[in-house]
Amino acid sequence: MKVFLVIFVLPVGFSNASAQAKNLHAERELLKLQREWLDAYQKHDAAALERIEADDFTLTESDGKVTTKAEDVASIKNAKPPQPDDSFDVEDVKVRYYGDRAILMGRVILKYRKKGQMVVERYRYTDTYLKRRGRWQVAASQLTRIP
C-alpha cells in the first residue's frame, strides 16, 4: 500500500510544479505586456495599442463611459505629444489565471502636465487578458478613480 501511495503522490507533485512554472512564465509574459501597454499610452504609440488590445476591446472609464479599441487608438493618434515627465506606473498588481484567460488587478498612477502643473491621478483597475492564437491580448479594462 505504501508503494502505491508514493507512486500516486509523485505525479501529482510533478504536475503541480509544472503548473506553477507555467503560471510563472505566463505572469512574466503578462506583466511585460502590461508594461508595453502603459508605455504605448505614455508614448502615444497607436501601433502598439493595435497589437496589444483585442479587436473587441472595451475600456470602462471611471465616469462610466465605454470606449472601444477604435476609439482608444484614435484618441492616442489625436493626442498632444507626450511630455518627458509623463509617467504611467502600476503597483500592488495581482494576477489570476483561468486557463487561457487572466485577470490583472492593481493600482495605476498617471502623472502628466496640464497647463504647466503636474497632475497625479490614481485608479484601481481590473484588466481581462485572453490568449488567442498563442498570444495574450487585453480584451477589457475597467478603471475606478481613487479620490
Coordinates of N, CA and C in Angstrom, one line a residue:
M1 N 0.8 -1.2 0.0 CA 0.0 0.0 0.0 C 0.9 1.3 0.0
K2 N 2.0 1.2 0.7 CA 2.8 2.4 0.8 C 3.4 2.7 -0.6
V3 N 3.8 1.7 -1.3 CA 4.4 1.9 -2.6 C 3.4 2.6 -3.5
F4 N 2.2 2.1 -3.5 CA 1.1 2.7 -4.3 C 0.9 4.2 -4.0
L5 N 0.9 4.6 -2.8 CA 0.7 6.0 -2.4 C 1.9 6.9 -2.9
V6 N 3.1 6.4 -2.8 CA 4.3 7.1 -3.2 C 4.2 7.3 -4.7
I7 N 3.9 6.3 -5.4 CA 3.8 6.4 -6.9 C 2.6 7.3 -7.3
F8 N 1.6 7.3 -6.6 CA 0.4 8.2 -6.9 C 0.7 9.6 -6.5
V9 N 1.4 9.9 -5.4 CA 1.7 11.2 -5.0 C 2.7 11.9 -5.9
L10 N 3.7 11.2 -6.3 CA 4.8 11.8 -7.1 C 4.3 12.5 -8.4
P11 N 3.5 11.8 -9.2 CA 3.0 12.5 -10.4 C 2.1 13.8 -10.1
V12 N 1.4 13.7 -9.0 CA 0.6 14.9 -8.6 C 1.5 16.1 -8.3
G13 N 2.6 15.8 -7.5 CA 3.6 16.8 -7.2 C 4.3 17.4 -8.4
F14 N 4.7 16.5 -9.4 CA 5.3 17.0 -10.6 C 4.3 17.8 -11.4
S15 N 3.1 17.4 -11.4 CA 2.1 18.1 -12.2 C 1.9 19.5 -11.6
N16 N 1.8 19.6 -10.3 CA 1.7 20.9 -9.6 C 2.9 21.8 -9.9
A17 N 4.1 21.3 -9.8 CA 5.3 22.1 -10.1 C 5.2 22.5 -11.5
S18 N 4.8 21.7 -12.4 CA 4.7 22.1 -13.8 C 3.7 23.2 -14.0
A19 N 2.6 23.1 -13.4 CA 1.6 24.2 -13.5 C 2.1 25.5 -12.9
Q20 N 2.8 25.4 -11.8 CA 3.4 26.6 -11.2 C 4.4 27.3 -12.1
A21 N 5.2 26.5 -12.7 CA 6.2 27.0 -13.7 C 5.5 27.7 -14.9
K22 N 4.5 27.0 -15.4 CA 3.7 27.6 -16.5 C 3.1 28.9 -16.1
N23 N 2.5 29.0 -14.9 CA 1.9 30.2 -14.4 C 2.9 31.3 -14.2
L24 N 4.1 31.0 -13.7 CA 5.2 32.0 -13.5 C 5.6 32.5 -14.9
H25 N 5.7 31.7 -15.9 CA 6.1 32.1 -17.2 C 5.0 33.0 -17.8
A26 N 3.7 32.6 -17.6 CA 2.6 33.4 -18.1 C 2.5 34.8 -17.4
E27 N 2.8 34.8 -16.1 CA 2.8 36.0 -15.3 C 3.8 37.0 -15.8
R28 N 5.0 36.5 -16.0 CA 6.1 37.4 -16.6 C 5.7 37.9 -17.9
E29 N 5.1 37.1 -18.8 CA 4.6 37.5 -20.1 C 3.6 38.6 -20.0
L30 N 2.6 38.4 -19.1 CA 1.5 39.3 -18.9 C 2.0 40.6 -18.3
L31 N 2.9 40.6 -17.3 CA 3.4 41.8 -16.8 C 4.2 42.6 -17.8
K32 N 5.0 41.9 -18.6 CA 5.7 42.6 -19.7 C 4.7 43.3 -20.7
L33 N 3.7 42.5 -21.0 CA 2.7 43.1 -22.0 C 2.0 44.3 -21.3
Q34 N 1.7 44.2 -20.0 CA 1.0 45.3 -19.3 C 2.0 46.6 -19.4
R35 N 3.3 46.4 -19.2 CA 4.2 47.5 -19.2 C 4.3 48.1 -20.7
E36 N 4.2 47.2 -21.7 CA 4.2 47.7 -23.1 C 3.0 48.5 -23.3
W37 N 1.8 48.1 -22.8 CA 0.6 48.8 -23.0 C 0.6 50.1 -22.3
L38 N 1.1 50.2 -21.1 CA 1.3 51.5 -20.4 C 2.2 52.4 -21.2
D39 N 3.3 51.9 -21.7 CA 4.3 52.6 -22.5 C 3.6 53.2 -23.7
A40 N 2.7 52.4 -24.3 CA 2.1 52.8 -25.6 C 1.2 54.0 -25.3
Y41 N 0.5 54.0 -24.1 CA -0.3 55.2 -23.8 C 0.6 56.4 -23.5
Q42 N 1.7 56.1 -22.8 CA 2.6 57.2 -22.4 C 3.3 57.8 -23.6
K43 N 3.7 57.0 -24.6 CA 4.4 57.5 -25.8 C 3.5 57.7 -27.0
H44 N 2.2 57.5 -26.8 CA 1.2 57.7 -27.8 C 1.5 56.8 -29.0
D45 N 1.7 55.6 -28.8 CA 2.1 54.6 -29.8 C 0.9 53.8 -30.2
A46 N 0.2 54.3 -31.2 CA -1.1 53.7 -31.7 C -0.8 52.3 -32.2
A47 N 0.3 52.1 -32.9 CA 0.6 50.7 -33.4 C 0.7 49.7 -32.3
A48 N 1.3 50.1 -31.2 CA 1.4 49.1 -30.1 C 0.0 48.9 -29.5
L49 N -0.9 49.9 -29.4 CA -2.2 49.7 -28.9 C -3.0 48.7 -29.8
E50 N -2.8 48.9 -31.1 CA -3.4 48.0 -32.1 C -3.0 46.5 -31.9
R51 N -1.8 46.3 -31.5 CA -1.3 44.9 -31.3 C -1.7 44.4 -29.9
I52 N -1.7 45.2 -28.9 CA -2.0 44.7 -27.5 C -3.5 44.6 -27.2
E53 N -4.3 45.5 -27.7 CA -5.7 45.4 -27.5 C -6.4 44.5 -28.5
A54 N -7.3 43.6 -28.0 CA -8.1 42.7 -28.8 C -9.0 43.6 -29.7
D55 N -9.4 43.0 -30.8 CA -10.4 43.8 -31.7 C -11.7 44.1 -31.0
D56 N -12.1 43.3 -30.0 CA -13.3 43.6 -29.3 C -13.1 44.2 -27.9
F57 N -11.9 44.8 -27.8 CA -11.5 45.5 -26.5 C -12.5 46.6 -26.2
T58 N -12.8 46.7 -24.9 CA -13.6 47.8 -24.3 C -13.0 48.3 -23.0
L59 N -13.0 49.6 -22.9 CA -12.5 50.2 -21.7 C -13.7 50.9 -21.0
T60 N -13.9 50.6 -19.8 CA -15.0 51.2 -19.0 C -14.3 52.2 -18.1
E61 N -14.5 53.5 -18.4 CA -13.8 54.5 -17.6 C -14.4 54.8 -16.3
S62 N -13.8 55.6 -15.5 CA -14.2 55.8 -14.1 C -15.6 56.6 -14.1
D63 N -15.9 57.3 -15.1 CA -17.2 58.1 -15.2 C -18.3 57.2 -15.9
G64 N -17.9 56.0 -16.2 CA -18.9 55.1 -16.8 C -18.9 55.0 -18.3
K65 N -18.2 55.9 -18.9 CA -18.1 55.9 -20.4 C -17.4 54.7 -20.9
V66 N -17.9 54.1 -21.9 CA -17.3 52.9 -22.5 C -16.6 53.3 -23.8
T67 N -15.4 52.9 -24.0 CA -14.6 53.2 -25.1 C -14.2 51.9 -25.9
T68 N -14.2 51.9 -27.2 CA -13.8 50.7 -28.0 C -12.4 50.8 -28.3
K69 N -11.8 49.8 -28.9 CA -10.5 49.8 -29.4 C -10.3 50.9 -30.4
A70 N -11.2 51.0 -31.4 CA -11.0 52.0 -32.4 C -11.0 53.4 -31.8
E71 N -11.9 53.7 -30.8 CA -11.9 55.0 -30.2 C -10.6 55.2 -29.4
D72 N -10.1 54.2 -28.7 CA -8.9 54.3 -27.9 C -7.7 54.7 -28.8
V73 N -7.6 53.9 -29.9 CA -6.5 54.1 -30.8 C -6.6 55.5 -31.5
A74 N -7.8 56.0 -31.9 CA -8.0 57.3 -32.4 C -7.6 58.4 -31.4
S75 N -7.9 58.2 -30.2 CA -7.6 59.2 -29.2 C -6.1 59.4 -29.0
I76 N -5.4 58.3 -29.1 CA -3.9 58.3 -29.0 C -3.3 59.0 -30.2
K77 N -3.9 58.7 -31.4 CA -3.4 59.3 -32.6 C -3.6 60.8 -32.6
N78 N -4.7 61.3 -32.0 CA -5.0 62.7 -32.0 C -4.5 63.5 -30.7
A79 N -3.8 62.8 -29.9 CA -3.4 63.4 -28.6 C -2.2 64.3 -28.8
K80 N -2.1 65.3 -27.9 CA -0.9 66.1 -27.9 C 0.3 65.3 -27.7
P81 N 1.5 65.7 -28.2 CA 2.7 65.0 -28.0 C 3.0 64.7 -26.5
P82 N 3.5 63.6 -26.2 CA 3.8 63.3 -24.8 C 4.9 64.2 -24.2
Q83 N 4.9 64.4 -22.9 CA 5.9 65.3 -22.3 C 6.9 64.3 -21.7
P84 N 8.1 64.8 -21.5 CA 9.2 63.9 -21.0 C 8.9 63.4 -19.6
D85 N 8.2 64.2 -18.8 CA 8.0 63.8 -17.4 C 6.6 63.1 -17.1
D86 N 5.9 62.8 -18.2 CA 4.7 62.0 -18.1 C 5.1 60.6 -17.6
S87 N 4.2 60.0 -16.8 CA 4.5 58.6 -16.4 C 3.2 57.8 -16.1
F88 N 3.3 56.6 -16.4 CA 2.2 55.6 -16.2 C 2.8 54.5 -15.4
D89 N 2.5 54.3 -14.2 CA 3.0 53.2 -13.4 C 2.0 52.4 -12.7
V90 N 2.3 51.2 -12.3 CA 1.3 50.3 -11.6 C 2.0 49.9 -10.3
E91 N 1.1 49.6 -9.4 CA 1.6 49.0 -8.1 C 0.5 48.1 -7.6
D92 N 0.9 47.2 -6.6 CA 0.0 46.3 -6.0 C -0.7 45.4 -7.0
V93 N 0.0 44.9 -8.0 CA -0.5 44.1 -9.1 C -0.7 42.7 -8.7
K94 N -1.9 42.2 -8.9 CA -2.2 40.8 -8.6 C -2.7 40.1 -10.0
V95 N -2.2 38.9 -10.2 CA -2.6 38.1 -11.4 C -3.3 36.9 -11.0
R96 N -4.4 36.6 -11.7 CA -5.2 35.4 -11.5 C -5.4 34.7 -12.9
Y97 N -5.2 33.4 -12.9 CA -5.3 32.6 -14.1 C -6.5 31.8 -14.2
Y98 N -7.0 31.7 -15.4 CA -8.2 30.8 -15.7 C -8.0 30.2 -17.1
G99 N -7.0 29.3 -17.2 CA -6.7 28.7 -18.4 C -6.1 29.7 -19.4
D100 N -6.8 30.0 -20.5 CA -6.3 30.9 -21.5 C -6.9 32.3 -21.2
R101 N -7.3 32.6 -20.0 CA -7.7 33.9 -19.6 C -7.0 34.3 -18.3
A102 N -6.8 35.6 -18.1 CA -6.1 36.1 -16.9 C -6.7 37.4 -16.5
I103 N -6.7 37.7 -15.2 CA -7.2 39.0 -14.7 C -6.0 39.6 -14.0
L104 N -5.8 40.9 -14.3 CA -4.8 41.6 -13.6 C -5.5 42.8 -12.9
M105 N -5.2 42.9 -11.6 CA -5.8 43.9 -10.8 C -4.7 44.7 -10.0
G106 N -4.9 46.0 -9.8 CA -4.0 46.8 -9.1 C -4.3 48.2 -9.1
R107 N -3.3 49.0 -8.9 CA -3.5 50.5 -9.0 C -2.6 51.0 -10.1
V108 N -3.1 52.0 -10.8 CA -2.3 52.7 -11.8 C -2.2 54.2 -11.4
I109 N -1.0 54.7 -11.5 CA -0.8 56.1 -11.2 C -0.3 56.8 -12.4
L110 N -1.1 57.9 -12.8 CA -0.8 58.6 -14.0 C -0.2 60.0 -13.6
K111 N 0.9 60.4 -14.2 CA 1.4 61.7 -13.9 C 1.7 62.4 -15.2
Y112 N 1.1 63.6 -15.3 CA 1.3 64.4 -16.5 C 1.1 65.9 -16.2
R113 N 1.6 66.7 -17.2 CA 1.5 68.2 -17.0 C 0.2 68.6 -17.7
K114 N -0.5 69.5 -17.0 CA -1.7 70.2 -17.5 C -1.6 71.7 -17.2
K115 N -1.5 72.5 -18.2 CA -1.3 74.0 -18.0 C -0.1 74.3 -17.1
G116 N 0.9 73.5 -17.3 CA 2.2 73.8 -16.6 C 2.3 73.1 -15.2
Q117 N 1.2 72.6 -14.7 CA 1.1 72.0 -13.4 C 1.2 70.4 -13.5
M118 N 1.9 69.8 -12.6 CA 1.9 68.3 -12.6 C 0.6 67.8 -12.0
V119 N 0.0 66.9 -12.7 CA -1.3 66.3 -12.2 C -1.0 64.9 -11.9
V120 N -1.5 64.4 -10.8 CA -1.3 63.0 -10.5 C -2.7 62.4 -10.3
E121 N -3.0 61.3 -11.0 CA -4.3 60.6 -10.9 C -4.1 59.2 -10.5
R122 N -4.9 58.7 -9.6 CA -4.7 57.3 -9.2 C -6.1 56.5 -9.4
Y123 N -5.9 55.3 -9.9 CA -7.1 54.5 -10.2 C -6.8 53.1 -9.8
R124 N -7.9 52.4 -9.4 CA -7.9 50.9 -9.3 C -8.3 50.4 -10.7
Y125 N -7.7 49.3 -11.1 CA -8.1 48.7 -12.4 C -8.3 47.2 -12.3
T126 N -9.0 46.8 -13.2 CA -9.2 45.3 -13.5 C -9.1 45.1 -15.0
D127 N -8.1 44.4 -15.4 CA -7.9 44.1 -16.8 C -8.1 42.6 -17.1
T128 N -8.8 42.3 -18.2 CA -9.0 40.9 -18.6 C -8.2 40.7 -19.8
Y129 N -7.3 39.7 -19.7 CA -6.5 39.2 -20.9 C -6.9 37.9 -21.4
L130 N -6.9 37.7 -22.7 CA -7.2 36.4 -23.3 C -6.0 36.0 -24.2
K131 N -5.8 34.7 -24.2 CA -4.7 34.2 -25.0 C -5.4 33.6 -26.2
R132 N -5.1 34.3 -27.4 CA -5.7 33.9 -28.7 C -4.6 33.6 -29.7
R133 N -4.7 32.6 -30.4 CA -3.7 32.2 -31.4 C -2.3 32.3 -30.9
G134 N -2.1 31.9 -29.6 CA -0.8 31.8 -29.0 C -0.3 33.1 -28.4
R135 N -1.1 34.2 -28.4 CA -0.5 35.4 -27.8 C -1.6 36.1 -26.9
W136 N -1.1 36.7 -25.9 CA -2.0 37.4 -25.0 C -2.4 38.8 -25.5
Q137 N -3.7 39.2 -25.3 CA -4.2 40.5 -25.6 C -5.2 40.9 -24.5
V138 N -5.3 42.2 -24.3 CA -6.2 42.7 -23.3 C -7.6 42.9 -24.0
A139 N -8.6 42.3 -23.4 CA -9.9 42.3 -24.0 C -10.9 43.3 -23.3
A140 N -10.6 43.6 -22.0 CA -11.4 44.6 -21.3 C -10.6 45.2 -20.2
S141 N -11.0 46.4 -19.9 CA -10.3 47.1 -18.8 C -11.4 48.0 -18.1
Q142 N -11.3 48.1 -16.8 CA -12.2 48.9 -16.0 C -11.4 49.7 -15.0
L143 N -11.7 51.0 -15.0 CA -10.9 51.9 -14.1 C -11.9 52.5 -13.1
T144 N -11.5 52.6 -11.8 CA -12.2 53.3 -10.8 C -11.2 54.3 -10.2
R145 N -11.6 55.6 -10.3 CA -10.7 56.7 -9.7 C -10.6 56.6 -8.2
I146 N -9.5 56.7 -7.7 CA -9.2 56.8 -6.2 C -9.2 58.3 -5.9
P147 N -10.1 58.7 -5.0 CA -10.1 60.2 -4.7 C -8.8 60.6 -3.9

